[in-house]
Short mmCIF file of C-alpha atoms and ligand atoms in Angstrom, two decimals:
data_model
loop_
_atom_site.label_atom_id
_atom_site.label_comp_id
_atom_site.label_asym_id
_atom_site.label_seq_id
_atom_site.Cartn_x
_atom_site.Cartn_y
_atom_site.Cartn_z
CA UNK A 1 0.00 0.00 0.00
CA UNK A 2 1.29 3.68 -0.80
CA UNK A 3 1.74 6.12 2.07
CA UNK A 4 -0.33 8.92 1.99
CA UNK A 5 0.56 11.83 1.15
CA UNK A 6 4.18 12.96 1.21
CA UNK A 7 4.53 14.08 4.74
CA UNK A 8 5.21 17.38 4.31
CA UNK A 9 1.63 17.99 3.45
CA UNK A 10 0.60 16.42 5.90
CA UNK A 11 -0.27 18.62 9.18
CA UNK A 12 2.24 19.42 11.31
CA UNK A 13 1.39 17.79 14.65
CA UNK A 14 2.78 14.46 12.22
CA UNK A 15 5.67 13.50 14.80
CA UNK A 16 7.12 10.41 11.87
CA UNK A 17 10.69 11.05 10.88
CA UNK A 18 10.02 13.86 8.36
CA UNK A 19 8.23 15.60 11.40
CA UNK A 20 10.76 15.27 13.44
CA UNK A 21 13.46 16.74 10.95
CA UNK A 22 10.99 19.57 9.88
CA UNK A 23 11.08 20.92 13.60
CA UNK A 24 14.96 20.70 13.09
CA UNK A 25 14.60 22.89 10.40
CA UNK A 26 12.16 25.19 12.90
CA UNK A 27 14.69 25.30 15.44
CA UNK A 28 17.76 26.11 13.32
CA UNK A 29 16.00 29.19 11.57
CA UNK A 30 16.44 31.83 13.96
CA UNK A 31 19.95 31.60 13.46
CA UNK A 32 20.16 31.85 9.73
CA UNK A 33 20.51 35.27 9.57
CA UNK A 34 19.44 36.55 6.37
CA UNK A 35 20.01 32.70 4.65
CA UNK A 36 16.22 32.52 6.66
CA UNK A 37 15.32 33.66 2.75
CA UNK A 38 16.29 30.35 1.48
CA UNK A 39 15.44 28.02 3.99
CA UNK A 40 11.83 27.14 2.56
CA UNK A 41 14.27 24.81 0.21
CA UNK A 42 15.10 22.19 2.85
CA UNK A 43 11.68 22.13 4.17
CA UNK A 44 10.37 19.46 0.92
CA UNK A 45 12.89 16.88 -1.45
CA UNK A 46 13.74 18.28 -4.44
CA UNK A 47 12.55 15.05 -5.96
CA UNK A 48 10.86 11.89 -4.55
CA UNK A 49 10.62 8.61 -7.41
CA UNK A 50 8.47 5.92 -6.28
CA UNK A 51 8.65 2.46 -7.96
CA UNK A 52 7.09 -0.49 -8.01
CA UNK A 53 9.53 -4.02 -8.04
CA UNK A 54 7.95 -6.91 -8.98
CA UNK A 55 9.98 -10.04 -8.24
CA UNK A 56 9.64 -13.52 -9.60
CA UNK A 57 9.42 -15.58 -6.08
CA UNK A 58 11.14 -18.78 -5.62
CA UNK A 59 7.43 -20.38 -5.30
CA UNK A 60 6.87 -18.87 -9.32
CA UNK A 61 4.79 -16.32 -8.00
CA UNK A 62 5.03 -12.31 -8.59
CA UNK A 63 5.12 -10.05 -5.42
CA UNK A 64 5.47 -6.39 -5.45
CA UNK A 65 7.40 -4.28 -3.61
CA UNK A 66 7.72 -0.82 -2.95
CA UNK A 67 10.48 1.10 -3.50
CA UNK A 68 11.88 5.09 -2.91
CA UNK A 69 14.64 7.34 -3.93
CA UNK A 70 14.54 10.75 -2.53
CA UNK A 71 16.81 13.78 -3.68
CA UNK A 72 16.22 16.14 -0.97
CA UNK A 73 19.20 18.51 -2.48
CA UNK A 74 21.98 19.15 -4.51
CA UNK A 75 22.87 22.76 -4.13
CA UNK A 76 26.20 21.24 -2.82
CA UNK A 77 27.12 18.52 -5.08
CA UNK A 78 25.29 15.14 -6.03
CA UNK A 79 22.79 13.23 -4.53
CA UNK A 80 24.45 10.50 -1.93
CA UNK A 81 22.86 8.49 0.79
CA UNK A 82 22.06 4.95 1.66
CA UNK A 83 19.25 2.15 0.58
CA UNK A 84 17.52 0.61 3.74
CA UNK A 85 15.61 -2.38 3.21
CA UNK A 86 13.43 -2.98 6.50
CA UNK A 87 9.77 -3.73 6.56
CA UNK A 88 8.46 -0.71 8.25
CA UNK A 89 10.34 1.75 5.48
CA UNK A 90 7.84 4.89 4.89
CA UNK A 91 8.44 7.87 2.15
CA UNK A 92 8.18 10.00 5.29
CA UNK A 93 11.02 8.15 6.70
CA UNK A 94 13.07 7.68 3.38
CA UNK A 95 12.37 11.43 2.65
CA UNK A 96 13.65 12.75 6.37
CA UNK A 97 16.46 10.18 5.87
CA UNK A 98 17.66 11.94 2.99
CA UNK A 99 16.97 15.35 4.41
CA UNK A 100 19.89 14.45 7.21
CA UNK A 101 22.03 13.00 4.61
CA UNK A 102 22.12 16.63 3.35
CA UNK A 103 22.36 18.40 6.37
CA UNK A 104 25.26 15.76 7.70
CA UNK A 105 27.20 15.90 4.16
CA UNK A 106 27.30 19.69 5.06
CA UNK A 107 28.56 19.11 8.64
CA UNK A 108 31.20 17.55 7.58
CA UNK A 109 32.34 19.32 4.40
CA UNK A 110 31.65 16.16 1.87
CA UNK A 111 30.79 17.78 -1.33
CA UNK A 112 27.46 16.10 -1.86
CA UNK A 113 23.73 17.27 -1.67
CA UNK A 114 21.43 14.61 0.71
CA UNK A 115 19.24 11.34 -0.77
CA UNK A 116 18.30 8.51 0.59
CA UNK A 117 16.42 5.28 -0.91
CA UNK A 118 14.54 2.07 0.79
CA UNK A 119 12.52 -0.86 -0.42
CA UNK A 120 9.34 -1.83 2.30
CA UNK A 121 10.93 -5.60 2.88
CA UNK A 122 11.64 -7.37 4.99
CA UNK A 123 14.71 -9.01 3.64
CA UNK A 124 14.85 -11.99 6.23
CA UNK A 125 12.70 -13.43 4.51
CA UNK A 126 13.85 -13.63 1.34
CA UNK A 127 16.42 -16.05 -0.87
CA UNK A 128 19.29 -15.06 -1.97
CA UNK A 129 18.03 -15.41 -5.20
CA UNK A 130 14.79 -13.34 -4.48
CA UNK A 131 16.93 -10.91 -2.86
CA UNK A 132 19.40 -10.47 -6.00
CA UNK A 133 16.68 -10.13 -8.09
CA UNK A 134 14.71 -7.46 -5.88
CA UNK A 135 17.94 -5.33 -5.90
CA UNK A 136 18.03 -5.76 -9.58
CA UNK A 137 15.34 -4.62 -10.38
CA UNK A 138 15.12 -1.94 -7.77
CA UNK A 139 18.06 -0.56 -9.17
CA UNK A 140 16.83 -0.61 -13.18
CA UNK A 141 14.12 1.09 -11.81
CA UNK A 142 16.22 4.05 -10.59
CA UNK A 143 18.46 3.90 -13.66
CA UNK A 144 16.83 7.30 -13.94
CA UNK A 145 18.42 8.81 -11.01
CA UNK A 146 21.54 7.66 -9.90
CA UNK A 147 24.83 7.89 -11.65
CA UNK A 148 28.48 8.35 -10.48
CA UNK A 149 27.62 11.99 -10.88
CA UNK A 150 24.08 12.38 -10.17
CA UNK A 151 23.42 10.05 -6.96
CA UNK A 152 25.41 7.56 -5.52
CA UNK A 153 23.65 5.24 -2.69
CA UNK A 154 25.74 3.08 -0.54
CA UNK A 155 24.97 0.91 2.41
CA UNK A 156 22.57 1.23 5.16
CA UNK A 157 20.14 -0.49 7.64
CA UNK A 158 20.15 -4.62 6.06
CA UNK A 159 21.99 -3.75 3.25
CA UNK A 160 25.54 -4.62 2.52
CA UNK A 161 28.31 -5.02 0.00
CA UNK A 162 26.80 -7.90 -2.09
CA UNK A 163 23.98 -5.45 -2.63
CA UNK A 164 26.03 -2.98 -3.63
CA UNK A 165 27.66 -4.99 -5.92
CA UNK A 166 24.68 -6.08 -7.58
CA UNK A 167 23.45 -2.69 -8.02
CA UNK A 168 26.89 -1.54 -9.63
CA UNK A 169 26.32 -4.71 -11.88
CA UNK A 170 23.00 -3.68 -12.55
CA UNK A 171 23.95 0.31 -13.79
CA UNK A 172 26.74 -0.72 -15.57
CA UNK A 173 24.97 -3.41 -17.95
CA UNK A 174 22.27 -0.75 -18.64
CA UNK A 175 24.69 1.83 -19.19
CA UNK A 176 27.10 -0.16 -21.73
CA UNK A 177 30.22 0.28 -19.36
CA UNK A 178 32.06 -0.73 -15.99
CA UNK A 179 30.86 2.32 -13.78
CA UNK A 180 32.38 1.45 -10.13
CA UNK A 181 31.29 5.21 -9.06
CA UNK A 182 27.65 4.88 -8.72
CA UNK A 183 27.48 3.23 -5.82
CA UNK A 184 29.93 2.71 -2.23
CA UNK A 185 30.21 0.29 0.26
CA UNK A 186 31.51 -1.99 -2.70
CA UNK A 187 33.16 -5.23 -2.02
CA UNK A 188 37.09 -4.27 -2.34
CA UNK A 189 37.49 -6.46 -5.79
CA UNK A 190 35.10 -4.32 -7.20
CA UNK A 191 36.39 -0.52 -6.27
CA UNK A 192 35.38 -0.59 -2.95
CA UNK A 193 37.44 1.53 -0.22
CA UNK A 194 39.66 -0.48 2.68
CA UNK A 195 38.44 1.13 5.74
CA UNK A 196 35.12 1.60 4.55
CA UNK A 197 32.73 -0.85 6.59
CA UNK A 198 34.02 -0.20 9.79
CA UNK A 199 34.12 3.79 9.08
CA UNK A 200 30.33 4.65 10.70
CA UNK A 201 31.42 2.95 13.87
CA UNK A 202 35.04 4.43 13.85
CA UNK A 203 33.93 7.45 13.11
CA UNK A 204 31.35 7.45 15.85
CA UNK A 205 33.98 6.72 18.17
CA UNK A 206 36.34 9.61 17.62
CA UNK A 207 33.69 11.82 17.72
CA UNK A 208 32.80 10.25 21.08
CA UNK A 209 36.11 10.39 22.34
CA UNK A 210 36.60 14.16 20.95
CA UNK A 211 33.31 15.10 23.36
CA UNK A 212 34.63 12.52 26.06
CA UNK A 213 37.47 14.91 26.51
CA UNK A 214 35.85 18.21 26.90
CA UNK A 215 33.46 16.29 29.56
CA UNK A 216 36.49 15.10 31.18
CA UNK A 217 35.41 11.43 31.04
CA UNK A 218 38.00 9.22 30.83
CA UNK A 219 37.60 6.41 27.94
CA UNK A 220 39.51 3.84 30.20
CA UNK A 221 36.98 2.11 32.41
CA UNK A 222 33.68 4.01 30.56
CA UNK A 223 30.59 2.44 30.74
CA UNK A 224 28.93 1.80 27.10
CA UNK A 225 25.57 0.76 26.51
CA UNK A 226 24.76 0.26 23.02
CA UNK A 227 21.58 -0.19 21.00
CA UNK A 228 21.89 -1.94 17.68
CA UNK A 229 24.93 -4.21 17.19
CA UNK A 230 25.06 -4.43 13.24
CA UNK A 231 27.52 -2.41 11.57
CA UNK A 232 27.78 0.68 13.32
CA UNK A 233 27.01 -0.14 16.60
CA UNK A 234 29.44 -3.44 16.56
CA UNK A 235 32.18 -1.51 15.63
CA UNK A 236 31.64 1.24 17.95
CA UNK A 237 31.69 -1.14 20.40
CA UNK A 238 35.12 -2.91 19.57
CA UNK A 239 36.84 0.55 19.19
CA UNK A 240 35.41 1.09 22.81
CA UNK A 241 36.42 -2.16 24.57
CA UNK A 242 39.73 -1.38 22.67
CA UNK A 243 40.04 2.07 24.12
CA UNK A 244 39.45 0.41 27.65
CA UNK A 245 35.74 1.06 27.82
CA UNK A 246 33.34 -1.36 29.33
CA UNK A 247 30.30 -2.37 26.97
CA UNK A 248 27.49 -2.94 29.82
CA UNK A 249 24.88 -3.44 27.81
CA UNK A 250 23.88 -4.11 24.28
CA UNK A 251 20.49 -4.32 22.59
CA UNK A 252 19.54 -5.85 18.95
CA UNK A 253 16.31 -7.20 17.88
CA UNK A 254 16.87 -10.45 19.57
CA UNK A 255 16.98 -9.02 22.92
CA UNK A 256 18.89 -7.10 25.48
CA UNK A 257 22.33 -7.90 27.56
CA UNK A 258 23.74 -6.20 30.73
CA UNK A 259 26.78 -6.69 31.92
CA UNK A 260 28.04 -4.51 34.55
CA UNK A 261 31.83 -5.63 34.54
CA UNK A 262 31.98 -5.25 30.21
CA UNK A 263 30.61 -7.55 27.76
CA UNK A 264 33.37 -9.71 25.86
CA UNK A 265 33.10 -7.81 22.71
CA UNK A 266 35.21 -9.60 20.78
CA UNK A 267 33.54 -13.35 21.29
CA UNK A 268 29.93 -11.01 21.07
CA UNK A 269 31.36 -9.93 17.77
CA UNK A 270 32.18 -13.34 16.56
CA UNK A 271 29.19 -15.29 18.06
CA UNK A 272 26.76 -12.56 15.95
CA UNK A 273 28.95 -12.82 13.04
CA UNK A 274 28.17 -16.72 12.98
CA UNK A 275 25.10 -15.87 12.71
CA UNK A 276 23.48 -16.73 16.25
CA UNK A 277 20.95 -14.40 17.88
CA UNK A 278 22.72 -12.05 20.03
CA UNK A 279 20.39 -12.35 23.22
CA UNK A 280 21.64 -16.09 23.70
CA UNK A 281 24.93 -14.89 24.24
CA UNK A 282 26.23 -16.39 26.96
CA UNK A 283 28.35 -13.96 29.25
CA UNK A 284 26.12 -11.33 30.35
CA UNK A 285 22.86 -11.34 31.87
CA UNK A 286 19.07 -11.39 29.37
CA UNK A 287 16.93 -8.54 30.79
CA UNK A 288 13.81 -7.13 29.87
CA UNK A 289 14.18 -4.50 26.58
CA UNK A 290 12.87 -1.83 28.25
CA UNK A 291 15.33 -2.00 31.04
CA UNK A 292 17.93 -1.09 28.66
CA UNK A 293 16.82 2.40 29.03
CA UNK A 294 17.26 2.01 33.01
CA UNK A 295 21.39 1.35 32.77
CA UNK A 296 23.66 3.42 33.99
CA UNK A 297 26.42 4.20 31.56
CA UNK A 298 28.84 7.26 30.34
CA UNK A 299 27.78 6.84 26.63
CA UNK A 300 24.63 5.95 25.47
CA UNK A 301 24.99 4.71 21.90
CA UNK A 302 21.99 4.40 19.60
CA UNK A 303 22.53 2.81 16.36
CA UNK A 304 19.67 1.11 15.34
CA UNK A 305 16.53 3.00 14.19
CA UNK A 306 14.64 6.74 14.34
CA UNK A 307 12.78 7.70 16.93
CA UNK A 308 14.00 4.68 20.10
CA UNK A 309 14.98 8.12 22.54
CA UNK A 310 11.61 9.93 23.25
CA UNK A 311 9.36 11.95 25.71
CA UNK A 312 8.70 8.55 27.17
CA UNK A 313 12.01 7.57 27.88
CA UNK A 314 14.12 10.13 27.95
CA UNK A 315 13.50 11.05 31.92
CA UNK A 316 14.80 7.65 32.56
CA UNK A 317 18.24 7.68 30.80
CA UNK A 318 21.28 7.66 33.04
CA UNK A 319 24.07 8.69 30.78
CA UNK A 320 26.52 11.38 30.18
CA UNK A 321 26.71 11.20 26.56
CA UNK A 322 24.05 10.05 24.15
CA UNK A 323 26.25 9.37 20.95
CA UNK A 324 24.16 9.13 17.83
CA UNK A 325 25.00 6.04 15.86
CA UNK A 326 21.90 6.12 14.28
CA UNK A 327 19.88 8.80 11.99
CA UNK A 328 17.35 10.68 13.95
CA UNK A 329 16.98 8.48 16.96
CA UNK A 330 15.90 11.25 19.30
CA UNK A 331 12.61 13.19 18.97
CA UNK A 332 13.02 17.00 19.82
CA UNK A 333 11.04 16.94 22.69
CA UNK A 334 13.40 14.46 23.97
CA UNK A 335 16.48 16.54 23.12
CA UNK A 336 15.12 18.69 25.19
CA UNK A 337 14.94 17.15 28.25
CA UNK A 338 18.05 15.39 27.86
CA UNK A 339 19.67 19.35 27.88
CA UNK A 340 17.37 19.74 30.69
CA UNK A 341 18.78 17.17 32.59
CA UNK A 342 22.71 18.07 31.72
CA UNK A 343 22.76 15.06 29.20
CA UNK A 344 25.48 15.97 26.15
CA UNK A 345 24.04 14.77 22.73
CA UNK A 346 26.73 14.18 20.08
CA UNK A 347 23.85 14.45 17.21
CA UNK A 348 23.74 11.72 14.12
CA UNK A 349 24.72 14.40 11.52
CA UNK A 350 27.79 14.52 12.83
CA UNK A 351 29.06 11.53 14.85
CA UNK A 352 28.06 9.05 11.95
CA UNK A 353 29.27 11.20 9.28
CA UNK A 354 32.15 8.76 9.17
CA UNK A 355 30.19 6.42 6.69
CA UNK A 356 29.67 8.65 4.03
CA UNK A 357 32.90 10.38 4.59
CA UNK A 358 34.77 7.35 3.72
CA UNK A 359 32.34 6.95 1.14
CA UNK A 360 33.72 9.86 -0.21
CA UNK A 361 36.92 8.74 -0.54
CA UNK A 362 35.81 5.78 -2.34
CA UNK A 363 34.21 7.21 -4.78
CA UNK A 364 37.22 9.88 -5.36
CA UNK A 365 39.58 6.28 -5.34
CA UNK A 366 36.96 5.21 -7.88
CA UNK A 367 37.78 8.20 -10.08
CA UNK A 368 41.26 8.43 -9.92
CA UNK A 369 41.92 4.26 -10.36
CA UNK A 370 43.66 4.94 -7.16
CA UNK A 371 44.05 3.38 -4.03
CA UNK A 372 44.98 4.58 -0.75
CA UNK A 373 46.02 2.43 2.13
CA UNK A 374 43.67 1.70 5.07
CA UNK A 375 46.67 3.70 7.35
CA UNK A 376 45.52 6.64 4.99
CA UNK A 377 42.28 6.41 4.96
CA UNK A 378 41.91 6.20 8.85
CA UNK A 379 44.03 9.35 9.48
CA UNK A 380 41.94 11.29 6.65
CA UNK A 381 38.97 9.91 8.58
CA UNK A 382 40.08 11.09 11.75
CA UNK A 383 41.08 14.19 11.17
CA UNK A 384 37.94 15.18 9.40
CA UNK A 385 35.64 13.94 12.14
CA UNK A 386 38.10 16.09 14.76
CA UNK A 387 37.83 19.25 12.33
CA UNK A 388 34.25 18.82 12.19
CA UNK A 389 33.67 18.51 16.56
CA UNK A 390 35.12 21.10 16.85
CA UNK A 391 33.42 24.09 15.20
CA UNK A 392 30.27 22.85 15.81
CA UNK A 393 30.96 22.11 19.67
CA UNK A 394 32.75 26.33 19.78
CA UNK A 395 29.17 27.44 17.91
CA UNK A 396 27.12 25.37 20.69
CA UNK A 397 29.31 27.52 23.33
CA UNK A 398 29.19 30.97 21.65
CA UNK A 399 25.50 30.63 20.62
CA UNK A 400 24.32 28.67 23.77
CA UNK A 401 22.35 25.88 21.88
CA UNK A 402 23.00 22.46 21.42
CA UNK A 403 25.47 20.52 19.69
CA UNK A 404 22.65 19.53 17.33
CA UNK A 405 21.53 22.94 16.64
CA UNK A 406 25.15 24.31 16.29
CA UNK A 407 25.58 21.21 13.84
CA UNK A 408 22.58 22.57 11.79
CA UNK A 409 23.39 26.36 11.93
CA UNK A 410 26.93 25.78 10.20
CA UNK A 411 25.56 22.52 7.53
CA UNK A 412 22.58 24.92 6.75
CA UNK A 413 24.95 27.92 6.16
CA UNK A 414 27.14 26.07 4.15
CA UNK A 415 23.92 24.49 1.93
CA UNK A 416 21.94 28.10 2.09
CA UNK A 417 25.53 29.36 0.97
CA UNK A 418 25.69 27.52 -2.22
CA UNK A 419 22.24 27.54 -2.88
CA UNK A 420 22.32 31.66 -3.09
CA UNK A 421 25.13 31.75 -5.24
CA UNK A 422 23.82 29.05 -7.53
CA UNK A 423 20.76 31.55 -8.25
CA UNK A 424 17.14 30.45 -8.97
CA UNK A 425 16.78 29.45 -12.30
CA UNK A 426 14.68 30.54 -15.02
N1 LIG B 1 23.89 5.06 5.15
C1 LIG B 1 24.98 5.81 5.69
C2 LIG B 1 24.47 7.05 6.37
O1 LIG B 1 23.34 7.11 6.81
C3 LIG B 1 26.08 6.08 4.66
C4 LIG B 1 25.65 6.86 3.46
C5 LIG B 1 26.71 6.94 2.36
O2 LIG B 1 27.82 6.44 2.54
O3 LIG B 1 26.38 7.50 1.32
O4 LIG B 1 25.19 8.00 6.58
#
């Protein structure tokens, strides 16, 4: 079934994801100066495609699928953002996904507009086979859109190199030619970056440790608790427990583990990566979901899904740092009383820029027929995710807002920027 109407017609009480990145927008504005002009221009995508994909099931039956791209802008450069494929994918949440993409890109001084695409599946239960041929066909469909100069998609929630692989497949065969630049998050024998899976969760982590410092919290001994344990929030967690840190708790959609003396992340890491449910984990003790909420830890890290941190639970937390693995997973309201309550939030535009950064340096790699080594690429990595702290945590000072606000006032600068020199055309 279609979702109604594009959110953004929708009225504004509509807290889904694009709500919740509209009042972004709302609270960003009184700092834009005389930019305010422009700023009508991130409130709606610049273009939304919605397909259908019909795939030939194992069984010999046809099922349909629904699939979305969303350019949201490209004032600063192509489109770029990932695919999700996740049964509960929306437009509203593709097109608010792709509206952070743009905003983060800007953070972080990428030079790339924001899009974002997802198929409503849930791909657990599909073949291999019926998988391949979803992407396939997903990705004919946006032969339209994407190119290694137009829009370049990459990786995100249940989506991985072999998809990525099959969708550069895919756009070359239609085009004629080999065209390794439409897509990142490759496999390395096809043009993909080293460094580039575990760069969300590294990249979270420096950021981490960057606002670690000016808490004064030492990494050595920290307690982590972690939501989400795929590929951002499992290697956020190894680069913790390898900076000392304790990993007390960690949630994924099997279930939730506390352990108050540090979770062994590298035999969690393994026993997930052999494909057994995380919850049965053996060292650690099951509790009760909601109870993850309820530990005390020194970074909160949420890298699963939108909207987990909310009005509801956001009087309970007990951290120091909510670090924001994930796109959008606090709700405004909550932001605010997390600020109420002294509670730092390292916002998702920033601290998992690291995924598209590297991203970025694939697809240059991709251009040039060049390849850097992973030494390289980490250091480039880290030193943009330091450069980018610390502006936006000197703006949160001087302008007394938040770190998310502060992140937004210099990204929407930077887009409102280009966008006024680029002129409205005719
Ligand atoms: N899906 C990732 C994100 O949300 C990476 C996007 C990219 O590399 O283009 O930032």
């Amino acid at each position: 079934m279609l979702d109604p109407l594009p959110s953004y017609l929708r009225p504004s009480n509509d807290a889904g994801p694009w709500g919740v990145y509209m009042q972004q927008i709302d609270r960003v504005t009184p700092y834009l100066g005389e930019l305010t002009y422009w700023v009508d221009t991130l409130k709606r995508p610049k273009r939304v495609l919605i397909v259908d994909v019909p795939v030939k099931m194992d069984d010999g039956t046809v099922a349909h699928f629904e699939g979305y791209r969303v350019h949201h802008n490209t004032s600063r450069g192509p489109g770029k953002g990932g695919i999700r494929f996740h049964q509960d994918v929306t437009l509203s949440e593709v097109m608010a996904l792709a509206g952070w993409m743009t905003v983060k890109n800007a953070a972080v001084g990428v030079p790339y507009g924001g899009a974002k695409g997802g198929i409503r599946v849930d791909p657990r239960t599909l073949s291999h086979g019926e998988l391949e041929r979803l992407t396939r066909r997903y990705t004919s469909e946006l032969n339209v859109l994407i190119g290694p100069d137009k829009d370049i998609p990459a990786p995100d929630v249940n989506t991985n190199e072999q998809i990525m692989a099959w969708m550069m497949d895919t756009y070359s065969i239609n085009q004629g030619r080999t065209a390794t630049g439409v897509v990142t998050g490759k496999p390395l024998s096809l043009g993909g970056s080293l460094g580039r899976r575990d760069a969300t969760g590294r990249g979270v982590f420096v950021v981490g440790a960057a606002a670690a410092k000016d808490a004064g919290i030492a990494l050595d001994g920290a307690r982590v608790a972690i939501q989400g344990f795929g590929n951002v929030g499992g290697t956020a967690a190894r680069c913790f427990h390898e900076a000392g840190a304790r990993v007390v708790a960690v949630q994924d959609v099997s279930g939730t583990l506390f352990h108050p003396g540090g979770l062994n992340v590298p035999a969690l890491l393994a026993w997930v990566a052999a494909g057994r449910p995380l919850a049965e984990f053996r060292d650690g003790e099951r509790i009760p979901d909601d109870s993850f909420w309820d530990v005390q830890s020194d970074f909160l890290v949420p890298s699963a899904l939108e909207q987990q941190i909310t009005l509801h639970n956001a009087p309970r937390i007990r951290t120091r740092i909510v670090l924001e693995g994930a796109n959008g997973p606090t709700t405004p309201e909550a932001d605010d009383i997390l600020a109420a309550r002294g509670i730092q939030v390292v916002p998702d535009v920033l601290a998992n820029a690291g995924g598209v950064t590297v991203s970025y340096f694939e697809w240059v790699q991709d251009f040039s027929s060049f390849f850097w080594s992973e030494e390289e690429i980490n250091a480039r990595l880290d030193r943009i995710m330091e450069e980018a702290y610390v502006p936006i945590r000197d703006t949160a000072r001087s302008r007394q807002v938040s770190l998310r606000t502060a992140a937004f006032i210099l990204a929407c600068e930077r887009i409102l920027k280009a966008r006024e020199m680029r002129g409205l055309y005719p």
